[in-house]
PDB file of C-alpha atoms and ligand atoms in Angstrom:
ATOM      1  CA  MET A 177     -17.487-121.254 -62.686  1.00  0.00           C
ATOM      2  CA  HIS A 178     -14.723-122.868 -64.219  1.00  0.00           C
ATOM      3  CA  LYS A 179     -13.106-121.327 -67.525  1.00  0.00           C
ATOM      4  CA  LYS A 180     -13.842-122.746 -70.762  1.00  0.00           C
ATOM      5  CA  VAL A 181     -11.129-125.065 -72.331  1.00  0.00           C
ATOM      6  CA  LYS A 182     -10.134-122.432 -75.304  1.00  0.00           C
ATOM      7  CA  LYS A 183      -6.605-122.896 -75.976  1.00  0.00           C
ATOM      8  CA  ALA A 184      -4.897-126.103 -77.599  1.00  0.00           C
ATOM      9  CA  VAL A 185      -1.198-126.681 -77.440  1.00  0.00           C
ATOM     10  CA  PHE A 186       0.626-128.829 -80.184  1.00  0.00           C
ATOM     11  CA  PRO A 187       4.059-130.327 -79.099  1.00  0.00           C
ATOM     12  CA  VAL A 188       5.363-131.060 -82.363  1.00  0.00           C
ATOM     13  CA  ALA A 189       9.260-130.547 -82.236  1.00  0.00           C
ATOM     14  CA  GLY A 190      10.166-134.069 -81.394  1.00  0.00           C
ATOM     15  CA  LEU A 191      13.188-135.798 -83.718  1.00  0.00           C
ATOM     16  CA  GLY A 192      10.761-138.836 -84.773  1.00  0.00           C
ATOM     17  CA  THR A 193      13.809-141.156 -85.162  1.00  0.00           C
ATOM     18  CA  ARG A 194      11.213-144.162 -85.560  1.00  0.00           C
ATOM     19  CA  PHE A 195      10.663-142.897 -88.917  1.00  0.00           C
ATOM     20  CA  LEU A 196      14.186-141.753 -90.038  1.00  0.00           C
ATOM     21  CA  PRO A 197      15.578-141.271 -92.657  1.00  0.00           C
ATOM     22  CA  ALA A 198      12.003-139.702 -93.655  1.00  0.00           C
ATOM     23  CA  THR A 199      11.971-137.435 -90.609  1.00  0.00           C
ATOM     24  CA  LYS A 200      15.373-136.101 -91.924  1.00  0.00           C
ATOM     25  CA  SER A 201      13.709-133.157 -93.583  1.00  0.00           C
ATOM     26  CA  ILE A 202      10.096-133.996 -92.786  1.00  0.00           C
ATOM     27  CA  PRO A 203       8.282-133.448 -89.526  1.00  0.00           C
ATOM     28  CA  LYS A 204       6.535-136.487 -88.086  1.00  0.00           C
ATOM     29  CA  GLU A 205       3.475-134.941 -87.854  1.00  0.00           C
ATOM     30  CA  MET A 206       3.622-134.266 -91.537  1.00  0.00           C
ATOM     31  CA  LEU A 207       3.430-137.872 -92.313  1.00  0.00           C
ATOM     32  CA  THR A 208       0.123-138.677 -94.263  1.00  0.00           C
ATOM     33  CA  VAL A 209      -2.749-141.027 -93.602  1.00  0.00           C
ATOM     34  CA  ILE A 210      -4.311-140.888 -97.023  1.00  0.00           C
ATOM     35  CA  ASP A 211      -4.182-137.329 -98.031  1.00  0.00           C
ATOM     36  CA  ARG A 212      -3.781-135.315 -94.827  1.00  0.00           C
ATOM     37  CA  PRO A 213      -0.782-134.871 -92.670  1.00  0.00           C
ATOM     38  CA  LEU A 214      -1.070-136.199 -88.963  1.00  0.00           C
ATOM     39  CA  ILE A 215      -1.368-132.779 -87.586  1.00  0.00           C
ATOM     40  CA  GLN A 216      -4.441-131.828 -89.764  1.00  0.00           C
ATOM     41  CA  TYR A 217      -6.428-134.543 -88.029  1.00  0.00           C
ATOM     42  CA  ALA A 218      -5.467-133.664 -84.341  1.00  0.00           C
ATOM     43  CA  VAL A 219      -6.024-129.522 -85.224  1.00  0.00           C
ATOM     44  CA  GLU A 220      -9.788-130.838 -87.114  1.00  0.00           C
ATOM     45  CA  GLU A 221     -10.409-132.643 -83.602  1.00  0.00           C
ATOM     46  CA  ALA A 222      -9.514-129.603 -81.327  1.00  0.00           C
ATOM     47  CA  LYS A 223     -11.669-127.069 -83.735  1.00  0.00           C
ATOM     48  CA  ALA A 224     -14.396-129.773 -83.384  1.00  0.00           C
ATOM     49  CA  ALA A 225     -13.840-129.637 -79.442  1.00  0.00           C
ATOM     50  CA  GLY A 226     -14.319-125.497 -79.635  1.00  0.00           C
ATOM     51  CA  ILE A 227     -10.524-124.800 -79.250  1.00  0.00           C
ATOM     52  CA  GLU A 228     -10.260-121.248 -80.866  1.00  0.00           C
ATOM     53  CA  GLU A 229      -6.398-120.712 -80.071  1.00  0.00           C
ATOM     54  CA  PHE A 230      -4.079-122.968 -81.671  1.00  0.00           C
ATOM     55  CA  ILE A 231      -0.166-122.972 -79.752  1.00  0.00           C
ATOM     56  CA  PHE A 232       2.465-125.129 -82.052  1.00  0.00           C
ATOM     57  CA  VAL A 233       5.759-125.859 -79.839  1.00  0.00           C
ATOM     58  CA  THR A 234       8.154-126.583 -82.736  1.00  0.00           C
ATOM     59  CA  GLY A 235      11.594-126.981 -83.600  1.00  0.00           C
ATOM     60  CA  ARG A 236      14.303-127.063 -86.209  1.00  0.00           C
ATOM     61  CA  GLY A 237      13.028-128.247 -89.401  1.00  0.00           C
ATOM     62  CA  LYS A 238       9.398-127.934 -88.843  1.00  0.00           C
ATOM     63  CA  SER A 239       8.460-125.138 -91.589  1.00  0.00           C
ATOM     64  CA  ALA A 240       6.489-127.447 -93.572  1.00  0.00           C
ATOM     65  CA  LEU A 241       4.321-127.459 -90.941  1.00  0.00           C
ATOM     66  CA  GLU A 242       3.593-123.430 -90.347  1.00  0.00           C
ATOM     67  CA  ASP A 243       3.628-123.677 -94.355  1.00  0.00           C
ATOM     68  CA  PHE A 244       0.487-125.907 -94.103  1.00  0.00           C
ATOM     69  CA  PHE A 245      -1.940-124.106 -92.218  1.00  0.00           C
ATOM     70  CA  ASP A 246      -0.727-120.706 -93.895  1.00  0.00           C
ATOM     71  CA  TYR A 247      -2.521-119.325 -97.064  1.00  0.00           C
ATOM     72  CA  SER A 248      -0.325-120.563-100.263  1.00  0.00           C
ATOM     73  CA  TYR A 249      -0.733-117.513-102.770  1.00  0.00           C
ATOM     74  CA  GLU A 250       0.904-119.226-105.362  1.00  0.00           C
ATOM     75  CA  LEU A 251      -1.119-122.631-105.379  1.00  0.00           C
ATOM     76  CA  ASN A 252      -4.508-120.826-104.775  1.00  0.00           C
ATOM     77  CA  GLU A 253      -3.788-118.614-107.969  1.00  0.00           C
ATOM     78  CA  THR A 254      -2.989-121.552-110.362  1.00  0.00           C
ATOM     79  CA  LEU A 255      -5.966-123.712-109.066  1.00  0.00           C
ATOM     80  CA  LYS A 256      -8.204-120.623-109.384  1.00  0.00           C
ATOM     81  CA  HIS A 257      -6.800-120.025-112.779  1.00  0.00           C
ATOM     82  CA  ARG A 258      -7.642-123.821-113.301  1.00  0.00           C
ATOM     83  CA  GLY A 259     -10.501-123.686-112.051  1.00  0.00           C
ATOM     84  CA  ASN A 260     -10.149-126.444-110.014  1.00  0.00           C
ATOM     85  CA  LYS A 261     -12.806-125.995-106.717  1.00  0.00           C
ATOM     86  CA  GLN A 262     -12.649-128.928-105.266  1.00  0.00           C
ATOM     87  CA  ASP A 263      -8.884-128.982-104.970  1.00  0.00           C
ATOM     88  CA  LEU A 264      -8.957-125.191-103.706  1.00  0.00           C
ATOM     89  CA  ASP A 265     -11.632-125.480-101.139  1.00  0.00           C
ATOM     90  CA  ALA A 266      -9.265-128.516 -99.833  1.00  0.00           C
ATOM     91  CA  VAL A 267      -6.752-126.491 -99.199  1.00  0.00           C
ATOM     92  CA  ASN A 268      -8.553-123.321 -98.013  1.00  0.00           C
ATOM     93  CA  HIS A 269     -10.130-125.734 -95.728  1.00  0.00           C
ATOM     94  CA  VAL A 270      -6.647-126.058 -93.639  1.00  0.00           C
ATOM     95  CA  VAL A 271      -5.629-122.495 -93.432  1.00  0.00           C
ATOM     96  CA  LEU A 272      -5.893-121.194 -89.868  1.00  0.00           C
ATOM     97  CA  ASP A 273      -7.696-117.843 -88.912  1.00  0.00           C
ATOM     98  CA  PRO A 274      -5.159-115.031 -88.575  1.00  0.00           C
ATOM     99  CA  GLY A 275      -4.376-114.502 -85.004  1.00  0.00           C
ATOM    100  CA  THR A 276      -5.413-117.823 -83.911  1.00  0.00           C
ATOM    101  CA  VAL A 277      -2.360-119.457 -84.525  1.00  0.00           C
ATOM    102  CA  ILE A 278       0.767-119.024 -82.491  1.00  0.00           C
ATOM    103  CA  TYR A 279       4.252-120.904 -83.117  1.00  0.00           C
ATOM    104  CA  THR A 280       6.929-121.087 -79.898  1.00  0.00           C
ATOM    105  CA  ARG A 281       9.902-123.070 -80.152  1.00  0.00           C
ATOM    106  CA  GLN A 282      11.424-125.860 -78.282  1.00  0.00           C
ATOM    107  CA  GLN A 283      15.489-125.379 -79.165  1.00  0.00           C
ATOM    108  CA  GLU A 284      16.560-129.074 -77.638  1.00  0.00           C
ATOM    109  CA  PRO A 285      14.083-131.910 -77.862  1.00  0.00           C
ATOM    110  CA  LEU A 286      13.874-132.267 -73.962  1.00  0.00           C
ATOM    111  CA  GLY A 287      10.885-133.961 -73.840  1.00  0.00           C
ATOM    112  CA  LEU A 288       7.103-133.903 -74.133  1.00  0.00           C
ATOM    113  CA  GLY A 289       7.223-132.167 -70.408  1.00  0.00           C
ATOM    114  CA  HIS A 290       9.624-129.579 -71.636  1.00  0.00           C
ATOM    115  CA  ALA A 291       7.752-129.112 -74.830  1.00  0.00           C
ATOM    116  CA  VAL A 292       4.748-128.183 -72.990  1.00  0.00           C
ATOM    117  CA  TRP A 293       6.337-126.198 -70.257  1.00  0.00           C
ATOM    118  CA  CYS A 294       7.521-124.305 -73.661  1.00  0.00           C
ATOM    119  CA  ALA A 295       3.841-123.296 -73.987  1.00  0.00           C
ATOM    120  CA  ARG A 296       3.644-121.312 -70.300  1.00  0.00           C
ATOM    121  CA  HIS A 297       3.600-117.952 -71.439  1.00  0.00           C
ATOM    122  CA  LEU A 298       1.087-118.369 -74.659  1.00  0.00           C
ATOM    123  CA  VAL A 299      -1.103-120.736 -71.945  1.00  0.00           C
ATOM    124  CA  LYS A 300      -0.967-118.152 -69.271  1.00  0.00           C
ATOM    125  CA  ASP A 301      -3.532-119.194 -66.514  1.00  0.00           C
ATOM    126  CA  GLU A 302      -5.966-120.577 -68.659  1.00  0.00           C
ATOM    127  CA  PRO A 303      -7.242-124.768 -68.479  1.00  0.00           C
ATOM    128  CA  PHE A 304      -5.690-125.686 -72.004  1.00  0.00           C
ATOM    129  CA  ALA A 305      -5.717-128.725 -74.141  1.00  0.00           C
ATOM    130  CA  VAL A 306      -2.732-130.862 -75.121  1.00  0.00           C
ATOM    131  CA  LEU A 307      -3.124-133.145 -78.518  1.00  0.00           C
ATOM    132  CA  LEU A 308      -0.408-135.177 -79.798  1.00  0.00           C
ATOM    133  CA  ALA A 309      -0.677-135.646 -83.300  1.00  0.00           C
ATOM    134  CA  ASP A 310       0.987-138.978 -83.825  1.00  0.00           C
ATOM    135  CA  ASP A 311      -1.942-140.377 -81.167  1.00  0.00           C
ATOM    136  CA  LEU A 312      -4.544-140.592 -84.446  1.00  0.00           C
ATOM    137  CA  ILE A 313      -7.948-140.996 -82.783  1.00  0.00           C
ATOM    138  CA  GLU A 314     -11.074-141.983 -84.611  1.00  0.00           C
ATOM    139  CA  ALA A 315     -14.522-141.646 -83.173  1.00  0.00           C
ATOM    140  CA  LYS A 316     -18.017-140.511 -83.826  1.00  0.00           C
ATOM    141  CA  LYS A 317     -17.716-137.463 -81.400  1.00  0.00           C
ATOM    142  CA  PRO A 318     -14.145-136.365 -81.721  1.00  0.00           C
ATOM    143  CA  CYS A 319     -12.076-137.483 -78.552  1.00  0.00           C
ATOM    144  CA  LEU A 320     -11.266-133.909 -77.402  1.00  0.00           C
ATOM    145  CA  LYS A 321     -14.937-133.054 -77.427  1.00  0.00           C
ATOM    146  CA  GLN A 322     -15.771-136.085 -75.420  1.00  0.00           C
ATOM    147  CA  MET A 323     -13.120-134.896 -72.816  1.00  0.00           C
ATOM    148  CA  VAL A 324     -14.085-131.243 -72.815  1.00  0.00           C
ATOM    149  CA  GLU A 325     -17.847-132.461 -71.826  1.00  0.00           C
ATOM    150  CA  ALA A 326     -16.206-134.350 -69.002  1.00  0.00           C
ATOM    151  CA  TYR A 327     -14.031-131.747 -67.956  1.00  0.00           C
ATOM    152  CA  GLU A 328     -17.075-129.725 -67.673  1.00  0.00           C
ATOM    153  CA  GLU A 329     -18.725-131.852 -65.477  1.00  0.00           C
ATOM    154  CA  CYS A 330     -15.866-132.615 -62.931  1.00  0.00           C
ATOM    155  CA  ALA A 331     -13.855-129.153 -63.347  1.00  0.00           C
ATOM    156  CA  SER A 332     -10.745-130.647 -62.885  1.00  0.00           C
ATOM    157  CA  ASN A 333      -8.050-132.257 -65.045  1.00  0.00           C
ATOM    158  CA  VAL A 334      -9.004-134.950 -67.398  1.00  0.00           C
ATOM    159  CA  VAL A 335      -6.329-137.020 -69.330  1.00  0.00           C
ATOM    160  CA  ALA A 336      -7.598-139.871 -71.981  1.00  0.00           C
ATOM    161  CA  LEU A 337      -7.415-143.542 -71.128  1.00  0.00           C
ATOM    162  CA  MET A 338      -7.018-146.749 -72.678  1.00  0.00           C
ATOM    163  CA  GLU A 339      -7.064-150.418 -71.847  1.00  0.00           C
ATOM    164  CA  VAL A 340      -3.712-152.015 -73.190  1.00  0.00           C
ATOM    165  CA  ASP A 341      -2.279-155.384 -73.250  1.00  0.00           C
ATOM    166  CA  ALA A 342      -0.119-155.876 -70.081  1.00  0.00           C
ATOM    167  CA  LYS A 343       2.885-156.329 -72.312  1.00  0.00           C
ATOM    168  CA  GLU A 344       2.410-153.300 -73.765  1.00  0.00           C
ATOM    169  CA  SER A 345       2.695-151.021 -70.242  1.00  0.00           C
ATOM    170  CA  SER A 346       6.462-150.344 -70.483  1.00  0.00           C
ATOM    171  CA  SER A 347       5.384-148.182 -73.842  1.00  0.00           C
ATOM    172  CA  TYR A 348       3.018-146.056 -71.586  1.00  0.00           C
ATOM    173  CA  GLY A 349       2.240-143.511 -68.687  1.00  0.00           C
ATOM    174  CA  MET A 350       0.109-146.099 -66.745  1.00  0.00           C
ATOM    175  CA  VAL A 351      -2.821-145.119 -63.931  1.00  0.00           C
ATOM    176  CA  ARG A 352      -3.771-146.329 -60.987  1.00  0.00           C
ATOM    177  CA  PRO A 353      -7.572-145.794 -60.919  1.00  0.00           C
ATOM    178  CA  GLY A 354      -9.952-145.274 -58.188  1.00  0.00           C
ATOM    179  CA  VAL A 355     -12.330-148.054 -57.325  1.00  0.00           C
ATOM    180  CA  GLY A 356     -15.873-148.875 -58.425  1.00  0.00           C
ATOM    181  CA  GLN A 357     -16.243-146.104 -61.342  1.00  0.00           C
ATOM    182  CA  ASP A 358     -17.347-146.413 -65.415  1.00  0.00           C
ATOM    183  CA  LYS A 359     -16.214-144.203 -68.248  1.00  0.00           C
ATOM    184  CA  THR A 360     -14.484-141.205 -66.010  1.00  0.00           C
ATOM    185  CA  VAL A 361     -12.268-142.885 -63.486  1.00  0.00           C
ATOM    186  CA  LYS A 362     -10.580-140.750 -60.664  1.00  0.00           C
ATOM    187  CA  ILE A 363      -6.749-140.914 -61.163  1.00  0.00           C
ATOM    188  CA  GLU A 364      -5.197-142.125 -58.037  1.00  0.00           C
ATOM    189  CA  GLY A 365      -1.408-142.316 -59.032  1.00  0.00           C
ATOM    190  CA  VAL A 366       0.471-142.518 -62.557  1.00  0.00           C
ATOM    191  CA  VAL A 367       3.815-144.568 -63.275  1.00  0.00           C
ATOM    192  CA  GLU A 368       5.593-143.862 -66.413  1.00  0.00           C
ATOM    193  CA  LYS A 369       6.276-146.736 -68.744  1.00  0.00           C
ATOM    194  CA  PRO A 370       6.221-149.298 -66.074  1.00  0.00           C
ATOM    195  CA  ALA A 371       7.240-152.978 -66.313  1.00  0.00           C
ATOM    196  CA  PRO A 372       4.369-155.342 -66.742  1.00  0.00           C
ATOM    197  CA  LYS A 373       4.557-156.632 -63.655  1.00  0.00           C
ATOM    198  CA  ASP A 374       4.416-152.873 -62.020  1.00  0.00           C
ATOM    199  CA  SER A 375       2.026-151.875 -63.519  1.00  0.00           C
ATOM    200  CA  PRO A 376      -0.911-150.624 -61.580  1.00  0.00           C
ATOM    201  CA  SER A 377      -3.448-151.284 -64.310  1.00  0.00           C
ATOM    202  CA  ASN A 378      -4.154-151.903 -67.727  1.00  0.00           C
ATOM    203  CA  LEU A 379      -5.210-148.491 -68.204  1.00  0.00           C
ATOM    204  CA  ALA A 380      -2.807-146.151 -70.381  1.00  0.00           C
ATOM    205  CA  ILE A 381      -2.656-142.553 -70.408  1.00  0.00           C
ATOM    206  CA  VAL A 382      -2.642-141.491 -74.679  1.00  0.00           C
ATOM    207  CA  GLY A 383      -1.970-138.465 -76.115  1.00  0.00           C
ATOM    208  CA  ARG A 384      -4.942-136.203 -75.076  1.00  0.00           C
ATOM    209  CA  TYR A 385      -5.132-134.075 -72.059  1.00  0.00           C
ATOM    210  CA  ILE A 386      -6.695-131.144 -70.519  1.00  0.00           C
ATOM    211  CA  LEU A 387      -4.789-129.542 -67.778  1.00  0.00           C
ATOM    212  CA  HIS A 388      -5.101-126.550 -65.204  1.00  0.00           C
ATOM    213  CA  SER A 389      -2.344-124.216 -65.675  1.00  0.00           C
ATOM    214  CA  ASP A 390      -0.451-125.134 -62.480  1.00  0.00           C
ATOM    215  CA  ILE A 391       1.062-127.981 -64.468  1.00  0.00           C
ATOM    216  CA  PHE A 392       3.462-125.558 -65.374  1.00  0.00           C
ATOM    217  CA  ASP A 393       4.912-124.884 -61.686  1.00  0.00           C
ATOM    218  CA  ALA A 394       4.880-128.959 -61.456  1.00  0.00           C
ATOM    219  CA  LEU A 395       6.990-128.986 -64.604  1.00  0.00           C
ATOM    220  CA  GLU A 396       9.116-126.415 -63.603  1.00  0.00           C
ATOM    221  CA  SER A 397       9.997-128.362 -60.341  1.00  0.00           C
ATOM    222  CA  VAL A 398      10.081-131.808 -62.403  1.00  0.00           C
ATOM    223  CA  ARG A 399      12.714-129.896 -64.786  1.00  0.00           C
ATOM    224  CA  ALA A 400      15.017-128.913 -61.813  1.00  0.00           C
ATOM    225  CA  GLY A 401      15.532-132.146 -60.998  1.00  0.00           C
ATOM    226  CA  LYS A 402      16.333-133.781 -64.087  1.00  0.00           C
ATOM    227  CA  ASN A 403      19.576-133.967 -67.012  1.00  0.00           C
ATOM    228  CA  GLY A 404      17.798-135.829 -69.565  1.00  0.00           C
ATOM    229  CA  GLU A 405      14.029-135.941 -70.789  1.00  0.00           C
ATOM    230  CA  ILE A 406      11.229-134.584 -68.939  1.00  0.00           C
ATOM    231  CA  GLN A 407       8.264-135.911 -68.568  1.00  0.00           C
ATOM    232  CA  LEU A 408       4.617-134.841 -68.740  1.00  0.00           C
ATOM    233  CA  THR A 409       3.355-138.294 -66.550  1.00  0.00           C
ATOM    234  CA  ASP A 410       6.074-136.897 -63.906  1.00  0.00           C
ATOM    235  CA  ALA A 411       4.267-133.876 -63.548  1.00  0.00           C
ATOM    236  CA  ILE A 412       1.160-134.948 -63.297  1.00  0.00           C
ATOM    237  CA  SER A 413       2.446-137.244 -60.481  1.00  0.00           C
ATOM    238  CA  GLN A 414       3.627-134.295 -58.614  1.00  0.00           C
ATOM    239  CA  LEU A 415       0.101-132.273 -59.189  1.00  0.00           C
ATOM    240  CA  LEU A 416      -1.663-135.066 -58.108  1.00  0.00           C
ATOM    241  CA  LYS A 417      -0.985-134.595 -54.686  1.00  0.00           C
ATOM    242  CA  ARG A 418      -2.816-131.175 -54.659  1.00  0.00           C
ATOM    243  CA  GLN A 419      -5.521-131.587 -57.749  1.00  0.00           C
ATOM    244  CA  GLU A 420      -7.570-133.914 -58.931  1.00  0.00           C
ATOM    245  CA  PHE A 421      -7.603-135.628 -62.335  1.00  0.00           C
ATOM    246  CA  TYR A 422      -9.899-137.754 -64.092  1.00  0.00           C
ATOM    247  CA  GLY A 423      -9.051-140.214 -66.855  1.00  0.00           C
ATOM    248  CA  LEU A 424     -11.776-140.684 -69.837  1.00  0.00           C
ATOM    249  CA  LYS A 425     -12.132-144.497 -71.384  1.00  0.00           C
ATOM    250  CA  PHE A 426     -12.931-142.443 -74.627  1.00  0.00           C
ATOM    251  CA  ASP A 427     -15.234-144.095 -77.035  1.00  0.00           C
ATOM    252  CA  GLY A 428     -13.422-144.698 -80.681  1.00  0.00           C
ATOM    253  CA  ALA A 429     -10.098-146.150 -82.022  1.00  0.00           C
ATOM    254  CA  ARG A 430      -6.473-144.571 -81.516  1.00  0.00           C
ATOM    255  CA  TYR A 431      -3.606-145.339 -83.677  1.00  0.00           C
ATOM    256  CA  ASP A 432      -0.388-144.855 -82.753  1.00  0.00           C
ATOM    257  CA  CYS A 433       0.917-143.080 -85.811  1.00  0.00           C
ATOM    258  CA  GLY A 434       4.130-142.747 -84.058  1.00  0.00           C
ATOM    259  CA  SER A 435       5.244-145.961 -84.828  1.00  0.00           C
ATOM    260  CA  LYS A 436       5.652-147.917 -88.323  1.00  0.00           C
ATOM    261  CA  HIS A 437       2.819-150.247 -88.140  1.00  0.00           C
ATOM    262  CA  GLY A 438       0.722-148.038 -86.429  1.00  0.00           C
ATOM    263  CA  LEU A 439       0.796-145.022 -89.458  1.00  0.00           C
ATOM    264  CA  ILE A 440       0.151-148.481 -91.618  1.00  0.00           C
ATOM    265  CA  GLU A 441      -2.864-149.805 -89.384  1.00  0.00           C
ATOM    266  CA  ALA A 442      -4.644-146.199 -89.674  1.00  0.00           C
ATOM    267  CA  THR A 443      -3.963-145.979 -93.404  1.00  0.00           C
ATOM    268  CA  ILE A 444      -5.563-149.010 -93.830  1.00  0.00           C
ATOM    269  CA  GLU A 445      -8.833-148.536 -91.362  1.00  0.00           C
ATOM    270  CA  MET A 446      -8.684-144.993 -92.647  1.00  0.00           C
ATOM    271  CA  ALA A 447      -9.419-145.744 -96.231  1.00  0.00           C
ATOM    272  CA  LEU A 448     -11.696-148.896 -95.426  1.00  0.00           C
ATOM    273  CA  ASN A 449     -13.992-146.034 -94.062  1.00  0.00           C
ATOM    274  CA  ARG A 450     -13.509-143.901 -96.935  1.00  0.00           C
ATOM    275  CA  PRO A 451     -16.792-144.366 -99.168  1.00  0.00           C
ATOM    276  CA  ASP A 452     -14.534-142.942-102.105  1.00  0.00           C
ATOM    277  CA  MET A 453     -11.623-145.364-101.454  1.00  0.00           C
ATOM    278  CA  ALA A 454     -13.204-148.623 -99.378  1.00  0.00           C
ATOM    279  CA  SER A 455     -13.608-150.857-102.360  1.00  0.00           C
ATOM    280  CA  GLU A 456     -10.514-150.766-104.223  1.00  0.00           C
ATOM    281  CA  VAL A 457      -8.763-150.861-101.146  1.00  0.00           C
ATOM    282  CA  ARG A 458     -10.327-153.597-100.077  1.00  0.00           C
ATOM    283  CA  SER A 459     -10.082-155.531-103.232  1.00  0.00           C
ATOM    284  CA  ILE A 460      -6.093-154.654-103.103  1.00  0.00           C
ATOM    285  CA  ILE A 461      -5.842-156.261 -99.744  1.00  0.00           C
ATOM    286  CA  LYS A 462      -7.531-159.194-100.707  1.00  0.00           C
ATOM    287  CA  GLN A 463      -5.176-159.719-103.706  1.00  0.00           C
ATOM    288  CA  MET A 464      -2.546-159.181-101.364  1.00  0.00           C
ATOM    289  CA  VAL A 465      -3.528-161.583 -98.994  1.00  0.00           C
ATOM    290  CA  ASN A 466      -4.477-164.470-101.597  1.00  0.00           C
ATOM    291  CA  LYS A 467      -0.727-163.686-102.891  1.00  0.00           C
ATOM    292  CA  LYS A 468       0.771-164.669 -99.547  1.00  0.00           C
TER     293      LYS A 468
HETATM  294  P1  LIG B 501       7.126-139.000 -78.976  1.00  0.00           P
HETATM  295  O1  LIG B 501       8.153-139.315 -77.948  1.00  0.00           O
HETATM  296  O2  LIG B 501       6.319-139.946 -79.546  1.00  0.00           O
HETATM  297  O3  LIG B 501       7.831-138.468 -80.098  1.00  0.00           O
HETATM  298  O4  LIG B 501       6.540-137.720 -78.449  1.00  0.00           O
HETATM  299  P2  LIG B 501       9.432-138.223 -80.781  1.00  0.00           P
HETATM  300  O5  LIG B 501      10.258-138.275 -79.944  1.00  0.00           O
HETATM  301  O6  LIG B 501       9.604-137.433 -81.888  1.00  0.00           O
HETATM  302  O7  LIG B 501       9.702-139.662 -81.793  1.00  0.00           O
HETATM  303  P3  LIG B 501      10.875-140.648 -81.781  1.00  0.00           P
HETATM  304  O8  LIG B 501      10.322-141.862 -80.332  1.00  0.00           O
HETATM  305  O9  LIG B 501      12.148-140.209 -81.779  1.00  0.00           O
HETATM  306  O10 LIG B 501      10.325-141.587 -83.218  1.00  0.00           O
HETATM  307  C1  LIG B 501       5.066-137.526 -78.771  1.00  0.00           C
HETATM  308  C2  LIG B 501       4.935-135.807 -79.186  1.00  0.00           C
HETATM  309  O11 LIG B 501       5.938-135.052 -78.205  1.00  0.00           O
HETATM  310  C3  LIG B 501       6.363-133.983 -79.394  1.00  0.00           C
HETATM  311  C4  LIG B 501       6.783-135.140 -80.174  1.00  0.00           C
HETATM  312  O12 LIG B 501       7.000-134.280 -81.429  1.00  0.00           O
HETATM  313  C5  LIG B 501       5.499-135.659 -80.857  1.00  0.00           C
HETATM  314  O13 LIG B 501       4.387-135.242 -81.401  1.00  0.00           O
HETATM  315  N1  LIG B 501       7.555-133.715 -78.371  1.00  0.00           N
HETATM  316  C6  LIG B 501       8.438-134.917 -78.017  1.00  0.00           C
HETATM  317  C7  LIG B 501       7.990-132.676 -78.385  1.00  0.00           C
HETATM  318  O14 LIG B 501       7.760-131.872 -78.866  1.00  0.00           O
HETATM  319  N2  LIG B 501       9.608-132.622 -77.826  1.00  0.00           N
HETATM  320  C8  LIG B 501      10.178-133.269 -77.422  1.00  0.00           C
HETATM  321  O15 LIG B 501      11.184-132.988 -76.977  1.00  0.00           O
HETATM  322  C9  LIG B 501       9.590-134.554 -77.310  1.00  0.00           C
END
């Protein structure tokens, strides 16, 4: 029997340079879509998929993120005193249970692969999920839950896949899928950020992974050979020689909140999906469009 996926790693140690100067003092993962930071969406998705242990790989200047998931004594007392139950529920809802959250540090932002590798002693020899908070995924059934179900069927590594325009291949890890498969495709190969003419397909890996702990050995050897950033895709490519990887074309919409336009798109879409905001936001957009 394969082990259940109970641990999730959230790499949040990147510099977020595309959002400078905001990210000089605010972690990128704390940027908000309406009234929640990106990291909250990712943590809630993980909880809904049955994750019990939350491992954050943080860096310098990320303490706002730790405080966010912690109990805030002064705020709670003030809200209690004011009898503000709704806000009190909202702040209490995000507090993670004692003993279920672990923070470790990536001292230098040496890439996503390196950040994941920093969690090796916490994950140990269990299968684990990786969620990139800047990939916000809206789905009826949370994306990671769909992936856990796929993992339970194939008992192997699973990555989230999305179709992208050919010209966008140089922004993603692109996969070479096996032939004749449907939603869950067997992956034959991966290429990190290929030029459109070199891309093996239009299927890109987006920020959700369920990985076997052997990925740490693969990351170790990739690490040894590089001076610059260590890519997770390179380690996947290496592990593909000895293990199976499947790609899940998940149901849902993904927003690239690591980019300015993606964060704006997510904010508009999510607002239009919220009953408490939709009509007001729709009329604001209409007025704006009419003026242009
Ligand atoms: P990105 O490459 O999108 O994030 O990494 P970045 O480097 O912070 O952003 P830009 O390009 O400078 O604007 C995806 C995820 O991996 C984490 C980031 O925090 C983000 O959640 N990451 C990236 C790390 O934890 N460590 C790294 O060294 C790099």
